[in-house]
Coordinates of C-alpha atoms and ligand atoms in Angstrom, one line a residue:
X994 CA 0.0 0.0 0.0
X995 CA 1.3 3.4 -1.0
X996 CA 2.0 5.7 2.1
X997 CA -1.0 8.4 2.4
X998 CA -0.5 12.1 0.5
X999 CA 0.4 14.5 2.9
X1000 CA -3.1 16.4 3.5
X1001 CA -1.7 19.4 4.9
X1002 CA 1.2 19.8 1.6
X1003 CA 1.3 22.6 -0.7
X1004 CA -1.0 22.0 -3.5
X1005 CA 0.2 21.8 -7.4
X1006 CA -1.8 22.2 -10.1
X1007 CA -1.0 20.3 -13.3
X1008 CA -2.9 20.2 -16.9
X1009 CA -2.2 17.0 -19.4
X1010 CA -3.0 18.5 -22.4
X1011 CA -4.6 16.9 -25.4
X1012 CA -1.4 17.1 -27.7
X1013 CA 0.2 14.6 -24.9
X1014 CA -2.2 12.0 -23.6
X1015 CA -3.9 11.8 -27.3
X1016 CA -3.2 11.4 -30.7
X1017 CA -4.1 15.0 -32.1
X1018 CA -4.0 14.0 -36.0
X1019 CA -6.1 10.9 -35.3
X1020 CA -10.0 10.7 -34.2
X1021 CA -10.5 9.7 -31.0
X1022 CA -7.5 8.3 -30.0
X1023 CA -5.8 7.9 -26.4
X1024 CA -1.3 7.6 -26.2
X1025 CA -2.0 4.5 -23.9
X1026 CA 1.2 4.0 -22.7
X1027 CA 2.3 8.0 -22.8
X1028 CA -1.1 8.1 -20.4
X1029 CA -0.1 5.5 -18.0
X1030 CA 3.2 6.4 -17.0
X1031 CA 2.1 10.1 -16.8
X1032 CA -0.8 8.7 -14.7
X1033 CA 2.1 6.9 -11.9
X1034 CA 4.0 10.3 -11.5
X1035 CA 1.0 11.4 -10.7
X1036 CA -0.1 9.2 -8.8
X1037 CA 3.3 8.9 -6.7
X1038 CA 3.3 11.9 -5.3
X1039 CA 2.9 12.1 -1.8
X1040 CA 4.5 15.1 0.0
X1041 CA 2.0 17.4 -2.7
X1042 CA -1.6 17.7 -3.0
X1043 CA -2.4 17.7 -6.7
X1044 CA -5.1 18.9 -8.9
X1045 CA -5.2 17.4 -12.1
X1046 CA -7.0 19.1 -15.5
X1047 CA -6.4 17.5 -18.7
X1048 CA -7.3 19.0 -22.3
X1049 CA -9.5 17.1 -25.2
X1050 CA -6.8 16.7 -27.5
X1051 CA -8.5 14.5 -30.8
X1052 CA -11.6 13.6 -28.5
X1053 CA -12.6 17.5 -28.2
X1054 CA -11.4 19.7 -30.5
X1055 CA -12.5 18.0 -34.0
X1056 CA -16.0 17.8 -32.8
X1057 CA -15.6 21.6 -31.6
X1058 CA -14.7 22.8 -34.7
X1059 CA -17.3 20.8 -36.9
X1060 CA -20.1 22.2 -34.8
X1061 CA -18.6 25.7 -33.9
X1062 CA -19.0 26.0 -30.2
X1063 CA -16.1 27.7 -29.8
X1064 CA -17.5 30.7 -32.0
X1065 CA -21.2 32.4 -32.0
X1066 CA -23.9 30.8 -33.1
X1067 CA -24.2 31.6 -36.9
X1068 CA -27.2 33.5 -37.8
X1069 CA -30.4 31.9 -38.5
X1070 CA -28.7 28.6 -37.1
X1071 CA -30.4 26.4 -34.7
X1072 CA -30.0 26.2 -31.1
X1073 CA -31.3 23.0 -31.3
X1074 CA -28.1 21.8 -34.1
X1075 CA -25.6 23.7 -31.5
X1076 CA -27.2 21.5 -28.4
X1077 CA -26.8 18.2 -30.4
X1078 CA -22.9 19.6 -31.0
X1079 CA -22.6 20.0 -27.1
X1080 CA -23.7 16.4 -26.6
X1081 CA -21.8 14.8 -28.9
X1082 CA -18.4 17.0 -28.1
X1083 CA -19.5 16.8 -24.3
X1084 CA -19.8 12.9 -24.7
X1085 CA -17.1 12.2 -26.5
X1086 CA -14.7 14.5 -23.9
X1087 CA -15.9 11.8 -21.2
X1088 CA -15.2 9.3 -23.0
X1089 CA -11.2 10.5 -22.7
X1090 CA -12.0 11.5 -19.1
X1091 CA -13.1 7.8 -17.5
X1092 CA -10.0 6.9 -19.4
X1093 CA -7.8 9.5 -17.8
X1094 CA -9.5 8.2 -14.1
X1095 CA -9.3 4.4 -14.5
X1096 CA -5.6 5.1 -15.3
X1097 CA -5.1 6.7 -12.6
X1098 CA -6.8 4.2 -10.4
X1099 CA -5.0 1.6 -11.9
X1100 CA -1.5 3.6 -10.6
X1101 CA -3.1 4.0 -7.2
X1102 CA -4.5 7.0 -6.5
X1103 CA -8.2 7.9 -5.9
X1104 CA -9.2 10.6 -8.5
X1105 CA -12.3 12.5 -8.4
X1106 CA -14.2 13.8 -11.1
X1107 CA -14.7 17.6 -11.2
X1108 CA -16.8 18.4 -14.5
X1109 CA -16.9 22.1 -14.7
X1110 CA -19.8 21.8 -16.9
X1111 CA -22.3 21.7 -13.6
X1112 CA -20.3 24.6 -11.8
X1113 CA -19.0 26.9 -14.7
X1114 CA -20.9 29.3 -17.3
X1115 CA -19.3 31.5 -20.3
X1116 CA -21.1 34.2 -21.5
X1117 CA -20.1 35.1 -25.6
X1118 CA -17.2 32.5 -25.2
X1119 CA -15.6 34.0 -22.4
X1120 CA -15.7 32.5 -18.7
X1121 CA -17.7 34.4 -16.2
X1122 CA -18.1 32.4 -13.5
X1123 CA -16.6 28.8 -11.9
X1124 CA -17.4 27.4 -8.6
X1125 CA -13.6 26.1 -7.0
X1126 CA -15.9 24.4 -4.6
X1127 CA -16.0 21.3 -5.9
X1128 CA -12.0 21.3 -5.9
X1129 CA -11.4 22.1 -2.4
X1130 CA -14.3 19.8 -1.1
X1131 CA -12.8 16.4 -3.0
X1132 CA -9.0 17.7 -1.8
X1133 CA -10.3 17.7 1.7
X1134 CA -11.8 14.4 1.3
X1135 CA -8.5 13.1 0.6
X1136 CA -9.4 13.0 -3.3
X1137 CA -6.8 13.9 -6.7
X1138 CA -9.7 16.4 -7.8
X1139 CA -9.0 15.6 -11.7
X1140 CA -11.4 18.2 -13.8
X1141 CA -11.0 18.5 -18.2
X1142 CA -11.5 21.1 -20.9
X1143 CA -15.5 21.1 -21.7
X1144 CA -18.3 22.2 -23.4
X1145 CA -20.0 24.6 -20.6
X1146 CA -23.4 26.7 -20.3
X1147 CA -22.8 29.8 -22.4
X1148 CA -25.4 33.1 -21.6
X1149 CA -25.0 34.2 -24.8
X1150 CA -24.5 31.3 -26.9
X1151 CA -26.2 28.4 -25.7
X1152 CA -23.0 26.2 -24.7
X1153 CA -19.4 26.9 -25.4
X1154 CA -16.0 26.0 -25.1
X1155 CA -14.1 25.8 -21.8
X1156 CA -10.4 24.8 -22.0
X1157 CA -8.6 23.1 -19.2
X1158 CA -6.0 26.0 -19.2
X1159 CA -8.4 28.6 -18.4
X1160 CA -9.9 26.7 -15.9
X1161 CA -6.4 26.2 -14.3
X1162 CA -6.3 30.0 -14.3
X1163 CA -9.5 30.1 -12.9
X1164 CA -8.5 27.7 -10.4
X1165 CA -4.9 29.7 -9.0
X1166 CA -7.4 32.6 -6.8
X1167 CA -9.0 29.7 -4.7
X1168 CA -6.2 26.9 -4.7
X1169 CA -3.0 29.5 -4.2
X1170 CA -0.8 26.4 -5.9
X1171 CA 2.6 26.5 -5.1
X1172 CA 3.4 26.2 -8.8
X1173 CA 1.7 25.5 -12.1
X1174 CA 2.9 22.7 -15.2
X1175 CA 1.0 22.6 -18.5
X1176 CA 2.5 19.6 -19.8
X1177 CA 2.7 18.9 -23.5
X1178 CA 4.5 17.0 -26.3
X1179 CA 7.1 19.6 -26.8
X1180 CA 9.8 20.8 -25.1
X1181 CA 8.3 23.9 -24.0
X1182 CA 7.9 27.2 -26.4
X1183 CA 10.1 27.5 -29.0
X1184 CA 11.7 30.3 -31.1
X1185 CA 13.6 30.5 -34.3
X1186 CA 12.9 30.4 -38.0
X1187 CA 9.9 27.2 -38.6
X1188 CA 11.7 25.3 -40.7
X1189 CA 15.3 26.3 -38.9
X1190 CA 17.0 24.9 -35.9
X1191 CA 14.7 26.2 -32.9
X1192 CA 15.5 26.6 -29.6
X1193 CA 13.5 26.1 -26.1
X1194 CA 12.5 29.6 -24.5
X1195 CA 13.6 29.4 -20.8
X1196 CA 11.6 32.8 -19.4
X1197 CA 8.2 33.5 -21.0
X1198 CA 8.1 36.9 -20.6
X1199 CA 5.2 39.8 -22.1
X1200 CA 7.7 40.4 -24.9
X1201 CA 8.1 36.1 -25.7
X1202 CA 4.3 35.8 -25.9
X1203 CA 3.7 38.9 -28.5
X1204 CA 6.3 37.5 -30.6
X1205 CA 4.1 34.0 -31.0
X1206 CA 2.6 33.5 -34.5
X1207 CA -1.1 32.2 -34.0
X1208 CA -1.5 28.7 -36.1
X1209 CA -4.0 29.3 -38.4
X1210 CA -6.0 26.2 -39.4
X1211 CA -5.2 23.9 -36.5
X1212 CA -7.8 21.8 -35.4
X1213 CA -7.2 23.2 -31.6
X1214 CA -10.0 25.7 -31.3
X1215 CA -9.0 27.2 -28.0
X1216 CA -6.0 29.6 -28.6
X1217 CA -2.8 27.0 -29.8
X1218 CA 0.7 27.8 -28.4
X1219 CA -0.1 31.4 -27.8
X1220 CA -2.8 31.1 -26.1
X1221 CA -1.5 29.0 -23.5
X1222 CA 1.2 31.1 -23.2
X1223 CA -0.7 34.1 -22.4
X1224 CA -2.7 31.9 -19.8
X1225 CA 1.0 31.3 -18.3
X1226 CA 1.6 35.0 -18.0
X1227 CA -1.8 35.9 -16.4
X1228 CA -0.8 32.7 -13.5
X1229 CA 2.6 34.4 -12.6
X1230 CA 1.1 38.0 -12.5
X1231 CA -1.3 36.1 -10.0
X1232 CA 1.9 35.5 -8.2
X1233 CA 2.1 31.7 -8.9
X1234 CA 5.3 30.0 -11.5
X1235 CA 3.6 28.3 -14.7
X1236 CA 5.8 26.1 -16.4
X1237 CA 5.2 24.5 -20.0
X1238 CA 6.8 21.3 -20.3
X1239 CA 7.1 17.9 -22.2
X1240 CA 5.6 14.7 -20.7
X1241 CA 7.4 12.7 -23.4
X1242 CA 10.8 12.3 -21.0
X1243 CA 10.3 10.1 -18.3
X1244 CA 9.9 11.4 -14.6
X1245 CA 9.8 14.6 -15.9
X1246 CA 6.5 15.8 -15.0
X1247 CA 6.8 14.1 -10.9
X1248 CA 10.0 16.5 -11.0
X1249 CA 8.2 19.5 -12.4
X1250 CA 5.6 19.1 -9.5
X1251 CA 8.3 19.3 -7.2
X1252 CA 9.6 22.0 -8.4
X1253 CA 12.5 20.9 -11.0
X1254 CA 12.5 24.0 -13.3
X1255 CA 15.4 23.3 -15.3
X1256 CA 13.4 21.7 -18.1
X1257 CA 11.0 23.7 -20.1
X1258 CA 9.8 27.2 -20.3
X1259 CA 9.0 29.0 -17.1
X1260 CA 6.7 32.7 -16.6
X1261 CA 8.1 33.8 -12.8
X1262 CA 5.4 34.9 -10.7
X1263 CA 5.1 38.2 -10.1
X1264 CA 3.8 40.1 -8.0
X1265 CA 2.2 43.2 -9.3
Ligands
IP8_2629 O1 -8.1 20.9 -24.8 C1 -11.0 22.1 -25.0 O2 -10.1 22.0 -23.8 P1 -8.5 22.1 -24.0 C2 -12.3 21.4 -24.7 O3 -8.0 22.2 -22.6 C3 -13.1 21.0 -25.9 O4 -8.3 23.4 -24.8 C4 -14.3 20.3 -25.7 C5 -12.6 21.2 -27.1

C-alpha cells in the first residue's frame, strides 16, 4: 500500500493537455502508454496535493470545430443543431475523461471527477463564472480532484468552449498552488525560424508571448501555443510559477511538480 498524501502539503496544479495523452491528427484516440506512465508520476506523489486538468486533445477539438461552439452561433442557425454539437463534443470528452480516471486508479490513487460543466458558465465564449468548490471539497476528502476542458453553459451562446488551461487560471485565486505545469508534447515554447533549428525559450516573458505567431488552421480551437502562453503570464502575474513542459521524457513531470525547473519554459510569478 502506497503511504497516504500529505493532507496538509502545498497543493500543485498540473494540466495534461490533449497534444500529450492523445493522438491530435487521429480521431478519438488515447497515447496508452504516454497516459499510464504520466498517470504513476502522478499518482506517486505524496508530500504534494495535486489537482489534475487535462485537455481534449483528438476527443474534443475535431467535434468543436465541426459544430462551432467555440465561436457564436451563426445566424439563423439552430439552437437546437448547437445542443446536439454540445452532446456529442461533451460525450465524446468523457469518453477521454473515464479513461484519464481508470488510469489513474490503476497507478493507485483515488481521483475525483470535477466536471466544470455543472459549476461553470461562459457568456459570448468568455468564462464568467466557476465554482472552485468542488476542488477544495474532493481535496479535503483526501481525493486527486481531476477536472477536463468542456463544453459549458454559455449566456450568450447556448454552450461553449471551456479549455482546461483557463480553468487552471480560474483555479490559481482559490487553490493558491505553489506552482503551475502545463505539460505537453514539446519541449516547451520554441523560437527561431519554422523550418530552422529552434531553440526552447527558458523565461516566457510579455515580450516572448507577443512575438508567437497564431497557427492558423489547427484543429485546436481554443487559442494554440499562444494562447496558453498568455494563460501562463496571467498565473505568474497572480503570483504563482507556470511552467510548460514535455511529458514525453520520463519522470519529468513528478520533477516539475516538485519544483524541477530546469526543463521547459517558465513565466516567474510576479507580483504586481
Ligand atoms: O483541450 C478544450 O479543452 P482544451 C475542450 O483544454 C473541448 O483546450 C471540448 C474542445
Amino acid at each position: 500500500m502506497a503511504p497516504p498524501t500529505d493532507r496538509s502539503g502545498p497543493v500543485v496544479l498540473v494540466k495534461l493537455g490533449g497534444s500529450i495523452i492523445t493522438r491530435k491528427n487521429e480521431v478519438e484516440k488515447v497515447r496508452p502508454k504516454v497516459l499510464s506512465r504520466l498517470a504513476k508520476e502522478v499518482a506517486e506523489v505524496r508530500d504534494r496535493r495535486v489537482v489534475l486538468v487535462h485537455g481534449a486533445g483528438s476527443f474534443g477539438h475535431p467535434g468543436a470545430k465541426r459544430f462551432g461552439l467555440a465561436e457564436a452561433p451563426r445566424p439563423g442557425s439552430s439552437p437546437v443543431e448547437r445542443a446536439r454539437g454540445a452532446a456529442i463534443v461533451a460525450a465524446e470528452v468523457r469518453r477521454l475523461h473515464l479513461m484519464v480516471l481508470r488510469e489513474l486508479v490503476r497507478a493507485g490513487a483515488s481521483p475525483a471527477s470535477v466536471p466544470f460543466a455543472t459549476h461553470a458558465r461562459n457568456r459570448a465564449g468568455e468564462l464568467v463564472h466557476l465554482d472552485p468548490a468542488p476542488i477544495d471539497a474532493s481535496l479535503d476528502a483526501g481525493f486527486l480532484p481531476v477536472s477536463f476542458g468542456d463544453v459549458v453553459p454559455d449566456e450568450a451562446w447556448g454552450s461553449s468552449i471551456l479549455s482546461a488551461d483557463t480553468i487552471a487560471l480560474a483555479l490559481v485565486p482559490a487553490l493558491e498552488p505553489e506552482r503551475v505545469v502545463f505539460v505537453s508534447d514539446v519541449e516547451g515554447i520554441l523560437e527561431g525560424p519554422p523550418t530552422g533549428r529552434r531553440t526552447v525559450v527558458r523565461e516566457v516573458t510579455p515580450e516572448v508571448v507577443a512575438a508567437l505567431r497564431s497557427s492558423p488552421g489547427r484543429a485546436d480551437v481554443t487559442g494554440g501555443i499562444r494562447g496558453k502562453a498568455t494563460v501562463m503570464l496571467a498565473i505568474a502575474a497572480a503570483g504563482v510559477d507556470a511552467g510548460l513542459i514535455s511529458g514525453l521524457s520520463d519522470g519529468a513531470v513528478s520533477r516539475a511538480i516538485r519544483g524541477a525547473t530546469e526543463y521547459g519554459s517558465w513565466a516567474r510569478a510576479r507580483s504586481t
